Tab-separated table of N, CA and C in Angstrom:
chain	number	residue	atom	x	y	z
A	27	UNK	N	1.972	2.872	19.069
A	27	UNK	CA	2.448	3.932	18.497
A	27	UNK	C	1.055	4.796	18.353
A	28	UNK	N	1.171	5.989	17.367
A	28	UNK	CA	-0.095	6.910	17.336
A	28	UNK	C	0.146	7.546	15.776
A	29	UNK	N	0.095	6.318	14.993
A	29	UNK	CA	1.123	7.111	13.639
A	29	UNK	C	2.123	7.186	13.077
A	30	UNK	N	2.141	7.899	11.969
A	30	UNK	CA	3.668	7.986	11.626
A	30	UNK	C	4.165	9.301	10.986
A	31	UNK	N	5.043	9.599	11.398
A	31	UNK	CA	5.097	11.251	10.778
A	31	UNK	C	6.322	11.154	9.833
A	32	UNK	N	6.507	12.036	9.328
A	32	UNK	CA	7.641	11.932	8.656
A	32	UNK	C	9.095	12.380	9.171
A	33	UNK	N	9.808	12.259	8.808
A	33	UNK	CA	10.864	12.051	9.858
A	33	UNK	C	11.277	10.850	10.901
A	34	UNK	N	10.326	9.872	10.880
A	34	UNK	CA	10.135	8.381	11.644
A	34	UNK	C	10.970	7.455	11.096
A	35	UNK	N	11.049	6.855	11.522
A	35	UNK	CA	11.716	5.757	11.187
A	35	UNK	C	10.732	4.578	10.845
A	36	UNK	N	10.807	4.134	10.257
A	36	UNK	CA	9.854	3.374	9.747
A	36	UNK	C	9.753	2.045	11.029
A	37	UNK	N	8.884	1.597	11.380
A	37	UNK	CA	9.741	0.569	12.076
A	37	UNK	C	10.374	-1.179	11.694
A	38	UNK	N	10.686	-1.369	13.550
A	38	UNK	CA	10.811	-3.175	12.978
A	38	UNK	C	9.444	-4.025	12.998
A	39	UNK	N	10.402	-4.691	12.625
A	39	UNK	CA	8.851	-6.591	12.172
A	39	UNK	C	7.789	-6.388	12.351
A	40	UNK	N	7.757	-5.121	10.836
A	40	UNK	CA	6.815	-4.922	9.773
A	40	UNK	C	6.832	-6.437	8.779
A	41	UNK	N	5.751	-7.102	8.566
A	41	UNK	CA	5.507	-7.548	7.897
A	41	UNK	C	4.689	-7.953	6.951
A	42	UNK	N	4.414	-7.602	5.529
A	42	UNK	CA	2.803	-8.610	5.024
A	42	UNK	C	2.997	-9.426	3.920
A	43	UNK	N	1.866	-10.163	3.446
A	43	UNK	CA	1.798	-11.402	3.300
A	43	UNK	C	1.135	-11.414	1.368
A	44	UNK	N	2.228	-11.519	0.625
A	44	UNK	CA	0.908	-11.329	-0.699
A	44	UNK	C	1.612	-12.789	-1.724
A	45	UNK	N	0.859	-12.941	-2.828
A	45	UNK	CA	1.110	-13.734	-4.170
A	45	UNK	C	1.708	-12.434	-4.783
A	46	UNK	N	3.089	-13.106	-5.169
A	46	UNK	CA	4.052	-13.080	-5.891
A	46	UNK	C	3.102	-12.608	-7.943
A	47	UNK	N	2.980	-11.355	-8.126
A	47	UNK	CA	2.824	-11.236	-9.776
A	47	UNK	C	3.682	-12.112	-10.546
A	48	UNK	N	3.062	-12.821	-11.624
A	48	UNK	CA	3.253	-13.617	-12.968
A	48	UNK	C	3.160	-13.199	-14.180
A	49	UNK	N	2.669	-12.398	-13.928
A	49	UNK	CA	2.070	-11.639	-15.517
A	49	UNK	C	0.835	-12.374	-15.924
A	50	UNK	N	0.399	-13.401	-15.361
A	50	UNK	CA	-1.535	-14.144	-15.788
A	50	UNK	C	-1.927	-13.138	-15.076
A	51	UNK	N	-3.081	-12.451	-15.720
A	51	UNK	CA	-4.206	-11.863	-15.907
A	51	UNK	C	-4.742	-13.165	-14.646
A	52	UNK	N	-5.320	-14.061	-14.961
A	52	UNK	CA	-6.337	-14.992	-14.505
A	52	UNK	C	-6.526	-14.829	-12.871
A	53	UNK	N	-7.761	-14.558	-12.559
A	53	UNK	CA	-7.773	-14.134	-10.933
A	53	UNK	C	-8.600	-14.675	-10.181
A	54	UNK	N	-8.740	-16.660	-10.880
A	54	UNK	CA	-9.371	-17.348	-9.899
A	54	UNK	C	-8.270	-17.995	-10.077
A	55	UNK	N	-7.317	-18.147	-10.300
A	55	UNK	CA	-6.301	-18.698	-9.491
A	55	UNK	C	-4.666	-18.208	-9.789
A	56	UNK	N	-4.655	-17.618	-7.919
A	56	UNK	CA	-3.647	-17.337	-7.437
A	56	UNK	C	-2.675	-18.306	-6.688
A	57	UNK	N	-1.448	-18.165	-6.572
A	57	UNK	CA	-0.673	-18.540	-6.171
A	57	UNK	C	-0.568	-18.440	-4.584
A	58	UNK	N	0.337	-19.244	-3.916
A	58	UNK	CA	0.959	-19.355	-2.314
A	58	UNK	C	1.560	-17.914	-1.817
A	59	UNK	N	0.425	-17.853	-0.503
A	59	UNK	CA	0.982	-16.082	0.026
A	59	UNK	C	2.711	-16.215	0.579
A	60	UNK	N	3.647	-15.513	0.064
A	60	UNK	CA	4.165	-14.978	0.606
A	60	UNK	C	4.767	-14.443	1.921
A	61	UNK	N	5.705	-14.075	2.708
A	61	UNK	CA	6.435	-13.154	3.296
A	61	UNK	C	6.227	-11.797	2.931
A	62	UNK	N	6.356	-10.998	3.599
A	62	UNK	CA	7.343	-9.864	2.586
A	62	UNK	C	7.735	-8.810	4.014
A	63	UNK	N	9.044	-9.027	3.732
A	63	UNK	CA	9.604	-8.135	5.429
A	63	UNK	C	10.077	-6.506	5.089
A	64	UNK	N	9.015	-6.050	5.242
A	64	UNK	CA	8.627	-4.653	4.537
A	64	UNK	C	9.678	-3.967	5.563
A	65	UNK	N	9.546	-4.147	6.485
A	65	UNK	CA	10.845	-3.474	7.349
A	65	UNK	C	12.600	-3.565	7.112
A	66	UNK	N	12.797	-4.860	6.321
A	66	UNK	CA	13.602	-4.523	5.712
A	66	UNK	C	13.836	-4.053	4.415
A	67	UNK	N	12.698	-4.746	3.695
A	67	UNK	CA	12.603	-3.925	1.734
A	67	UNK	C	13.104	-2.435	1.761
A	68	UNK	N	12.287	-1.921	2.993
A	68	UNK	CA	12.151	-0.835	2.859
A	68	UNK	C	13.101	0.685	3.271
A	69	UNK	N	14.919	-0.493	3.823
A	69	UNK	CA	15.537	0.163	4.419
A	69	UNK	C	16.424	0.250	3.017
A	70	UNK	N	15.611	0.283	1.277
A	70	UNK	CA	17.404	-0.403	0.416
A	70	UNK	C	16.252	-0.009	-0.802
A	71	UNK	N	15.401	1.172	-0.273
A	71	UNK	CA	14.042	1.944	-1.682
A	71	UNK	C	13.631	2.552	-1.146
A	72	UNK	N	13.090	3.757	-2.286
A	72	UNK	CA	12.040	4.459	-1.946
A	72	UNK	C	10.261	3.675	-2.296
A	73	UNK	N	9.254	4.033	-1.318
A	73	UNK	CA	7.998	2.733	-1.510
A	73	UNK	C	6.926	3.893	-0.931
A	74	UNK	N	6.073	3.641	-1.298
A	74	UNK	CA	4.425	4.452	-1.125
A	74	UNK	C	4.130	3.097	-0.583
A	75	UNK	N	3.159	3.650	0.469
A	75	UNK	CA	2.552	2.195	1.444
A	75	UNK	C	1.026	3.171	1.143
A	76	UNK	N	0.173	1.854	0.842
A	76	UNK	CA	-1.222	2.495	0.573
A	76	UNK	C	-2.359	2.520	0.903
A	77	UNK	N	-2.366	1.858	1.754
A	77	UNK	CA	-3.539	1.503	2.590
A	77	UNK	C	-5.103	1.924	2.370
A	78	UNK	N	-5.492	0.559	2.255
A	78	UNK	CA	-7.257	1.529	1.463
A	78	UNK	C	-8.239	0.074	2.926
A	79	UNK	N	-9.205	0.568	3.424
A	79	UNK	CA	-10.658	0.211	3.889
A	79	UNK	C	-11.038	-1.538	2.982
A	80	UNK	N	-10.517	-1.352	2.251
A	80	UNK	CA	-10.809	-2.654	1.425
A	80	UNK	C	-10.205	-3.332	-0.288
A	81	UNK	N	-10.226	-4.062	-0.320
A	81	UNK	CA	-9.939	-4.706	-1.992
A	81	UNK	C	-11.907	-4.398	-2.482
A	82	UNK	N	-11.873	-3.991	-3.801
A	82	UNK	CA	-12.838	-4.350	-4.436
A	82	UNK	C	-14.086	-2.800	-4.368
A	83	UNK	N	-13.431	-2.737	-2.791
A	83	UNK	CA	-14.883	-1.662	-2.693
A	83	UNK	C	-14.415	-0.325	-3.654
A	84	UNK	N	-15.615	0.699	-3.066
A	84	UNK	CA	-16.165	1.583	-4.424
A	84	UNK	C	-14.818	2.950	-4.242
A	85	UNK	N	-14.624	3.375	-3.213
A	85	UNK	CA	-13.393	4.092	-3.590
A	85	UNK	C	-12.161	4.269	-3.774
A	86	UNK	N	-12.043	2.599	-3.419
A	86	UNK	CA	-10.757	2.137	-3.604
A	86	UNK	C	-10.250	1.669	-5.111
A	87	UNK	N	-11.565	1.554	-5.513
A	87	UNK	CA	-11.552	-0.076	-7.061
A	87	UNK	C	-11.370	1.546	-7.709
A	88	UNK	N	-12.510	2.478	-7.945
A	88	UNK	CA	-12.691	3.452	-8.769
A	88	UNK	C	-12.628	4.979	-8.605
A	89	UNK	N	-11.478	4.896	-7.558
A	89	UNK	CA	-10.568	6.206	-7.552
A	89	UNK	C	-9.248	6.139	-7.384
A	90	UNK	N	-8.893	5.377	-6.251
A	90	UNK	CA	-7.745	5.282	-5.413
A	90	UNK	C	-6.567	4.761	-6.376
A	91	UNK	N	-6.728	3.117	-6.332
A	91	UNK	CA	-5.835	2.323	-6.934
A	91	UNK	C	-5.491	3.116	-8.785
A	92	UNK	N	-6.791	3.585	-9.526
A	92	UNK	CA	-6.753	4.421	-10.587
A	92	UNK	C	-6.089	5.341	-10.684
A	93	UNK	N	-6.153	5.934	-9.805
A	93	UNK	CA	-4.661	7.429	-9.239
A	93	UNK	C	-3.313	6.645	-9.007
A	94	UNK	N	-3.166	5.805	-9.003
A	94	UNK	CA	-1.723	4.997	-8.861
A	94	UNK	C	-0.769	4.591	-9.913
A	95	UNK	N	-1.928	3.865	-10.878
A	95	UNK	CA	-1.373	3.068	-12.664
A	95	UNK	C	-1.969	4.312	-12.973
A	96	UNK	N	-2.626	5.649	-13.017
A	96	UNK	CA	-2.458	6.513	-13.860
A	96	UNK	C	-1.159	7.561	-13.909
A	97	UNK	N	-0.606	7.831	-12.395
A	97	UNK	CA	0.130	8.192	-12.089
A	97	UNK	C	1.695	7.489	-11.546
A	98	UNK	N	1.648	6.230	-12.421
A	98	UNK	CA	2.879	4.929	-11.146
A	98	UNK	C	4.414	6.037	-12.545
A	99	UNK	N	4.717	6.096	-13.490
A	99	UNK	CA	4.987	6.992	-14.452
A	99	UNK	C	6.139	7.831	-13.914
A	100	UNK	N	4.854	8.497	-13.211
A	100	UNK	CA	5.493	10.109	-12.712
A	100	UNK	C	6.045	10.194	-11.148
A	101	UNK	N	5.472	8.538	-10.576
A	101	UNK	CA	5.831	8.577	-9.433
A	101	UNK	C	7.468	8.299	-8.815
A	102	UNK	N	7.656	6.985	-10.359
A	102	UNK	CA	9.207	6.645	-10.438
A	102	UNK	C	9.958	7.941	-11.058
A	103	UNK	N	9.517	8.453	-11.598
A	103	UNK	CA	10.128	10.277	-11.788
A	103	UNK	C	10.503	10.226	-10.274
A	104	UNK	N	9.665	10.708	-9.174
A	104	UNK	CA	10.037	10.965	-8.495
A	104	UNK	C	11.107	10.370	-7.956
A	105	UNK	N	10.899	8.832	-8.057
A	105	UNK	CA	12.254	8.028	-7.261
A	105	UNK	C	11.681	6.978	-6.020
A	106	UNK	N	10.045	6.649	-6.881
A	106	UNK	CA	9.490	6.130	-6.374
A	106	UNK	C	9.845	4.620	-7.120
A	107	UNK	N	10.358	3.804	-5.911
A	107	UNK	CA	10.897	2.472	-6.921
A	107	UNK	C	9.308	1.185	-6.637
A	108	UNK	N	8.957	1.774	-6.008
A	108	UNK	CA	7.054	0.729	-5.650
A	108	UNK	C	5.905	1.249	-4.672
A	109	UNK	N	5.224	1.065	-4.996
A	109	UNK	CA	3.535	1.711	-4.887
A	109	UNK	C	3.108	-0.274	-4.373
A	110	UNK	N	2.393	-0.159	-2.678
A	110	UNK	CA	1.876	-1.041	-2.530
A	110	UNK	C	1.231	-1.115	-1.370
A	111	UNK	N	-0.095	-1.460	-1.712
A	111	UNK	CA	-1.424	-1.632	-1.565
A	111	UNK	C	-1.099	-2.536	-0.253
A	112	UNK	N	-1.935	-2.146	1.010
A	112	UNK	CA	-2.153	-3.078	1.946
A	112	UNK	C	-4.211	-3.285	2.501
A	113	UNK	N	-4.777	-4.134	2.920
A	113	UNK	CA	-5.677	-3.339	2.999
A	113	UNK	C	-5.991	-5.347	3.911
A	114	UNK	N	-7.111	-5.061	4.363
A	114	UNK	CA	-7.168	-6.468	5.600
A	114	UNK	C	-7.701	-7.702	5.038
A	115	UNK	N	-8.139	-7.977	4.055
A	115	UNK	CA	-8.210	-9.152	2.581
A	115	UNK	C	-7.016	-9.301	2.985
A	116	UNK	N	-6.858	-11.378	3.287
A	116	UNK	CA	-6.243	-12.053	2.616
A	116	UNK	C	-5.858	-12.000	1.400
A	117	UNK	N	-4.530	-12.111	1.251
A	117	UNK	CA	-3.280	-12.537	0.349
A	117	UNK	C	-3.870	-12.915	-0.772
A	118	UNK	N	-5.150	-13.548	-0.856
A	118	UNK	CA	-5.615	-14.093	-1.934
A	118	UNK	C	-6.686	-13.320	-2.812
A	119	UNK	N	-6.951	-12.097	-2.007
A	119	UNK	CA	-7.943	-11.237	-2.656
A	119	UNK	C	-7.435	-10.355	-2.815
A	120	UNK	N	-6.187	-9.328	-2.230
A	120	UNK	CA	-5.701	-8.541	-2.812
A	120	UNK	C	-4.417	-9.052	-4.081
A	121	UNK	N	-4.070	-10.209	-4.397
A	121	UNK	CA	-3.411	-10.486	-5.773
A	121	UNK	C	-5.169	-10.794	-7.273
A	122	UNK	N	-5.715	-11.354	-6.416
A	122	UNK	CA	-7.104	-11.689	-7.741
A	122	UNK	C	-7.198	-8.762	-7.820
A	123	UNK	N	-7.213	-8.963	-6.745
A	123	UNK	CA	-7.341	-7.324	-6.454
A	123	UNK	C	-6.649	-6.815	-8.222
A	124	UNK	N	-5.221	-6.672	-7.774
A	124	UNK	CA	-3.815	-6.666	-8.305
A	124	UNK	C	-4.749	-6.800	-10.240
A	125	UNK	N	-5.131	-8.178	-10.012
A	125	UNK	CA	-4.647	-8.793	-11.916
A	125	UNK	C	-6.114	-7.686	-12.287
A	126	UNK	N	-6.940	-7.803	-12.071
A	126	UNK	CA	-8.369	-7.122	-11.923
A	126	UNK	C	-8.662	-5.790	-12.985
A	127	UNK	N	-6.943	-5.578	-12.016
A	127	UNK	CA	-6.652	-3.790	-13.057
A	127	UNK	C	-5.268	-4.150	-13.292
A	128	UNK	N	-5.410	-5.380	-13.506
A	128	UNK	CA	-4.085	-5.037	-15.276
A	128	UNK	C	-2.851	-5.008	-14.679
A	129	UNK	N	-2.208	-5.359	-13.055
A	129	UNK	CA	-0.971	-5.092	-13.128
A	129	UNK	C	-0.593	-6.474	-12.726
A	130	UNK	N	1.083	-6.732	-14.198
A	130	UNK	CA	1.247	-7.799	-14.086
A	130	UNK	C	2.951	-8.009	-13.618
A	131	UNK	N	2.818	-6.379	-13.050
A	131	UNK	CA	4.484	-6.571	-12.833
A	131	UNK	C	4.338	-6.491	-10.408
A	132	UNK	N	5.638	-6.268	-10.309
A	132	UNK	CA	6.041	-6.080	-8.811
A	132	UNK	C	6.219	-3.976	-9.297
A	133	UNK	N	5.388	-3.321	-9.726
A	133	UNK	CA	5.972	-1.986	-9.867
A	133	UNK	C	4.833	-1.834	-8.653
A	134	UNK	N	3.362	-2.296	-8.959
A	134	UNK	CA	2.418	-2.074	-7.788
A	134	UNK	C	2.445	-3.574	-6.956
A	135	UNK	N	2.349	-3.673	-6.046
A	135	UNK	CA	2.315	-5.181	-5.243
A	135	UNK	C	1.006	-4.491	-4.243
A	136	UNK	N	0.177	-5.727	-4.354
A	136	UNK	CA	-1.157	-5.823	-3.147
A	136	UNK	C	-1.322	-7.682	-2.268
A	137	UNK	N	-0.967	-6.882	-0.872
A	137	UNK	CA	-0.252	-7.253	-0.100
A	137	UNK	C	-1.598	-7.062	1.227
A	138	UNK	N	-1.660	-7.846	1.512
A	138	UNK	CA	-2.073	-8.225	3.394
A	138	UNK	C	-1.587	-7.532	4.270
A	139	UNK	N	-2.016	-6.820	5.509
A	139	UNK	CA	-2.207	-6.654	6.474
A	139	UNK	C	-2.784	-7.440	6.987
A	140	UNK	N	-2.249	-9.175	7.273
A	140	UNK	CA	-3.505	-9.602	8.509
A	140	UNK	C	-3.487	-9.440	9.922
A	141	UNK	N	-4.835	-9.340	10.370
A	141	UNK	CA	-5.275	-9.014	11.161
A	141	UNK	C	-4.962	-7.435	11.668
A	142	UNK	N	-4.735	-6.938	10.111
A	142	UNK	CA	-4.495	-6.036	10.726
A	142	UNK	C	-3.225	-5.335	11.396
A	143	UNK	N	-3.063	-6.130	11.642
A	143	UNK	CA	-1.092	-6.187	12.869
A	143	UNK	C	-0.724	-4.888	12.539
A	144	UNK	N	-0.460	-4.277	11.333
A	144	UNK	CA	0.531	-2.936	10.927
A	144	UNK	C	-0.382	-1.981	11.723
A	145	UNK	N	-1.822	-1.729	11.124
A	145	UNK	CA	-2.817	-0.636	11.247
A	145	UNK	C	-3.285	-0.245	12.079
A	146	UNK	N	-2.660	-1.515	12.898
A	146	UNK	CA	-3.272	-1.864	14.212
A	146	UNK	C	-2.224	-0.493	15.010
A	147	UNK	N	-1.425	-1.397	14.944
A	147	UNK	CA	0.166	-1.274	15.595
A	147	UNK	C	1.043	0.557	15.660
A	148	UNK	N	-0.161	1.173	14.186
A	148	UNK	CA	0.337	3.012	14.306
A	148	UNK	C	-1.241	3.345	14.705
A	149	UNK	N	-1.919	3.038	14.948
A	149	UNK	CA	-3.446	3.197	15.059
A	149	UNK	C	-4.094	3.778	14.001
A	150	UNK	N	-3.705	2.903	13.253
A	150	UNK	CA	-5.020	4.056	11.602
A	150	UNK	C	-5.596	2.347	11.105
A	151	UNK	N	-6.455	2.191	12.294
A	151	UNK	CA	-7.836	1.269	11.936
A	151	UNK	C	-9.452	1.799	12.215
A	152	UNK	N	-10.003	1.490	11.616
A	152	UNK	CA	-11.162	2.351	11.915
A	152	UNK	C	-12.572	0.720	12.061
A	153	UNK	N	-12.429	-0.141	13.242
A	153	UNK	CA	-13.255	-1.427	13.244
A	153	UNK	C	-12.908	-2.663	12.385
A	154	UNK	N	-12.862	-3.357	11.487
A	154	UNK	CA	-12.303	-4.504	11.559
A	154	UNK	C	-11.401	-3.824	10.281
A	155	UNK	N	-11.499	-2.137	9.690
A	155	UNK	CA	-10.645	-2.254	8.628
A	155	UNK	C	-9.320	-0.866	9.211
A	156	UNK	N	-8.146	-1.161	7.945
A	156	UNK	CA	-7.764	0.120	7.956
A	156	UNK	C	-8.341	1.659	7.658
A	157	UNK	N	-8.096	2.753	7.799
A	157	UNK	CA	-8.190	4.125	7.710
A	157	UNK	C	-7.530	3.335	6.058
A	158	UNK	N	-7.443	4.876	5.353
A	158	UNK	CA	-7.006	4.829	3.966
A	158	UNK	C	-5.584	5.522	3.898
A	159	UNK	N	-4.937	5.625	4.311
A	159	UNK	CA	-3.521	6.121	4.523
A	159	UNK	C	-2.460	5.891	3.453
A	160	UNK	N	-1.011	7.134	3.368
A	160	UNK	CA	-0.899	6.870	2.107
A	160	UNK	C	1.120	7.013	3.221
A	161	UNK	N	1.806	6.294	3.707
A	161	UNK	CA	3.098	5.752	4.021
A	161	UNK	C	4.463	6.553	2.874
A	162	UNK	N	5.305	7.622	3.104
A	162	UNK	CA	6.369	7.572	2.372
A	162	UNK	C	7.739	7.032	2.693
A	163	UNK	N	7.844	5.382	2.560
A	163	UNK	CA	9.199	5.593	3.222
A	163	UNK	C	10.549	5.453	2.289
A	164	UNK	N	11.812	6.218	2.740
A	164	UNK	CA	12.530	6.274	1.586
A	164	UNK	C	13.499	5.744	2.271
A	165	UNK	N	14.276	5.239	2.256
A	165	UNK	CA	15.547	4.102	2.458
A	165	UNK	C	15.288	3.975	3.968
A	166	UNK	N	14.039	3.514	4.540
A	166	UNK	CA	13.976	3.443	6.180
A	166	UNK	C	13.033	4.496	6.986
A	167	UNK	N	13.740	5.673	6.233
A	167	UNK	CA	13.063	6.983	6.901
A	167	UNK	C	11.780	7.475	6.163
A	168	UNK	N	10.623	7.281	6.541
A	168	UNK	CA	8.730	7.830	6.484
A	168	UNK	C	9.464	9.686	6.666
A	169	UNK	N	9.131	10.053	4.989
A	169	UNK	CA	8.868	10.905	5.063
A	169	UNK	C	7.690	11.964	4.319
A	170	UNK	N	6.486	11.074	4.673
A	170	UNK	CA	5.183	11.633	4.039
A	170	UNK	C	4.358	10.718	4.834
A	171	UNK	N	3.398	11.103	5.454
A	171	UNK	CA	2.786	10.405	6.121
A	171	UNK	C	0.868	10.881	6.130
A	172	UNK	N	0.009	10.832	6.183
A	172	UNK	CA	-0.957	11.066	6.238
A	172	UNK	C	-2.103	10.076	5.836
A	173	UNK	N	-3.378	10.778	6.700
A	173	UNK	CA	-4.889	9.712	6.210
A	173	UNK	C	-5.547	10.845	5.749
A	174	UNK	N	-6.561	9.994	5.032
A	174	UNK	CA	-7.830	10.830	4.848
A	174	UNK	C	-8.761	10.325	6.062
A	175	UNK	N	-9.630	11.545	6.417
A	175	UNK	CA	-10.204	11.126	6.810
A	175	UNK	C	-11.835	11.876	6.542
A	176	UNK	N	-12.066	12.589	5.892
A	176	UNK	CA	-13.354	12.306	4.773
A	176	UNK	C	-14.065	11.233	4.052
A	177	UNK	N	-14.905	10.072	4.342
A	177	UNK	CA	-15.060	9.351	3.571
A	177	UNK	C	-15.435	9.182	2.705
A	178	UNK	N	-14.927	8.709	1.457
A	178	UNK	CA	-14.710	8.926	-0.086
A	178	UNK	C	-13.444	9.489	-1.063
A	179	UNK	N	-13.037	10.140	-0.048
A	179	UNK	CA	-11.507	11.394	-0.096
A	179	UNK	C	-10.559	10.810	-0.540
A	180	UNK	N	-9.534	11.277	-1.418
A	180	UNK	CA	-8.128	10.212	-1.265
A	180	UNK	C	-6.996	11.680	-1.368
A	181	UNK	N	-7.763	12.538	-1.575
A	181	UNK	CA	-7.067	13.564	-1.698
A	181	UNK	C	-5.710	13.978	-0.870
A	182	UNK	N	-5.455	13.397	0.426
A	182	UNK	CA	-4.052	13.099	0.927
A	182	UNK	C	-3.105	11.340	0.733
A	183	UNK	N	-4.184	10.637	-0.038
A	183	UNK	CA	-3.320	9.425	0.248
A	183	UNK	C	-3.513	8.639	-1.227
A	184	UNK	N	-4.719	9.862	-2.681
A	184	UNK	CA	-4.397	9.416	-3.490
A	184	UNK	C	-2.831	9.617	-4.876
A	185	UNK	N	-2.681	9.644	-5.334
A	185	UNK	CA	-1.329	9.328	-6.263
A	185	UNK	C	-1.357	11.031	-6.854
A	186	UNK	N	-2.099	11.582	-6.432
A	186	UNK	CA	-2.122	13.317	-6.540
A	186	UNK	C	-1.156	13.779	-5.431
A	187	UNK	N	-1.559	13.298	-4.640
A	187	UNK	CA	-1.537	13.680	-2.883
A	187	UNK	C	-0.409	13.856	-2.359
A	188	UNK	N	0.129	12.493	-3.122
A	188	UNK	CA	1.530	11.929	-2.727
A	188	UNK	C	2.718	12.406	-3.904
A	189	UNK	N	2.235	13.105	-4.700
A	189	UNK	CA	3.391	13.505	-5.592
A	189	UNK	C	3.590	14.781	-5.770
A	190	UNK	N	2.313	15.290	-4.878
A	190	UNK	CA	2.965	16.930	-4.183
A	190	UNK	C	3.598	16.614	-3.267
A	191	UNK	N	4.028	16.209	-2.700
A	191	UNK	CA	4.988	16.105	-0.897
A	191	UNK	C	6.379	16.067	-1.954
A	192	UNK	N	6.393	14.641	-2.819
A	192	UNK	CA	8.178	14.327	-3.355
A	192	UNK	C	8.513	15.490	-3.642
């Protein structure tokens, strides 16, 4: 498969690993990783799936995550139930990244695309990292799928770019 586009069904057999938020913001202690069956979960909600090259990396930390934190209410007003960030980092690093950004609940989840399994499947990788991309899935159907191909840009994949297409 090469990418996804609006109108596609979200693929089957896609899962990520994450640590469920507990409301605790101590980044030095994270719980056990659990599997998240994205294919199944996405059939029952509207989700913005956002891939980043890496947790704590400059654009991801300074621009990308803050855009979603600032516009979470706007996304929810457009029907988005959940925002999920994925990267090749393991689930503990992703959990710590969520905590470092003050996320205490499941409105934004930080998950591992371990081994880039999903990102490779859709062809959106660069070396050992994901490309910067955003996919909106509305009850199993892809309604938006874009890659930012300019280094440091979140024009298409930041919250503002996604909101403009909802």
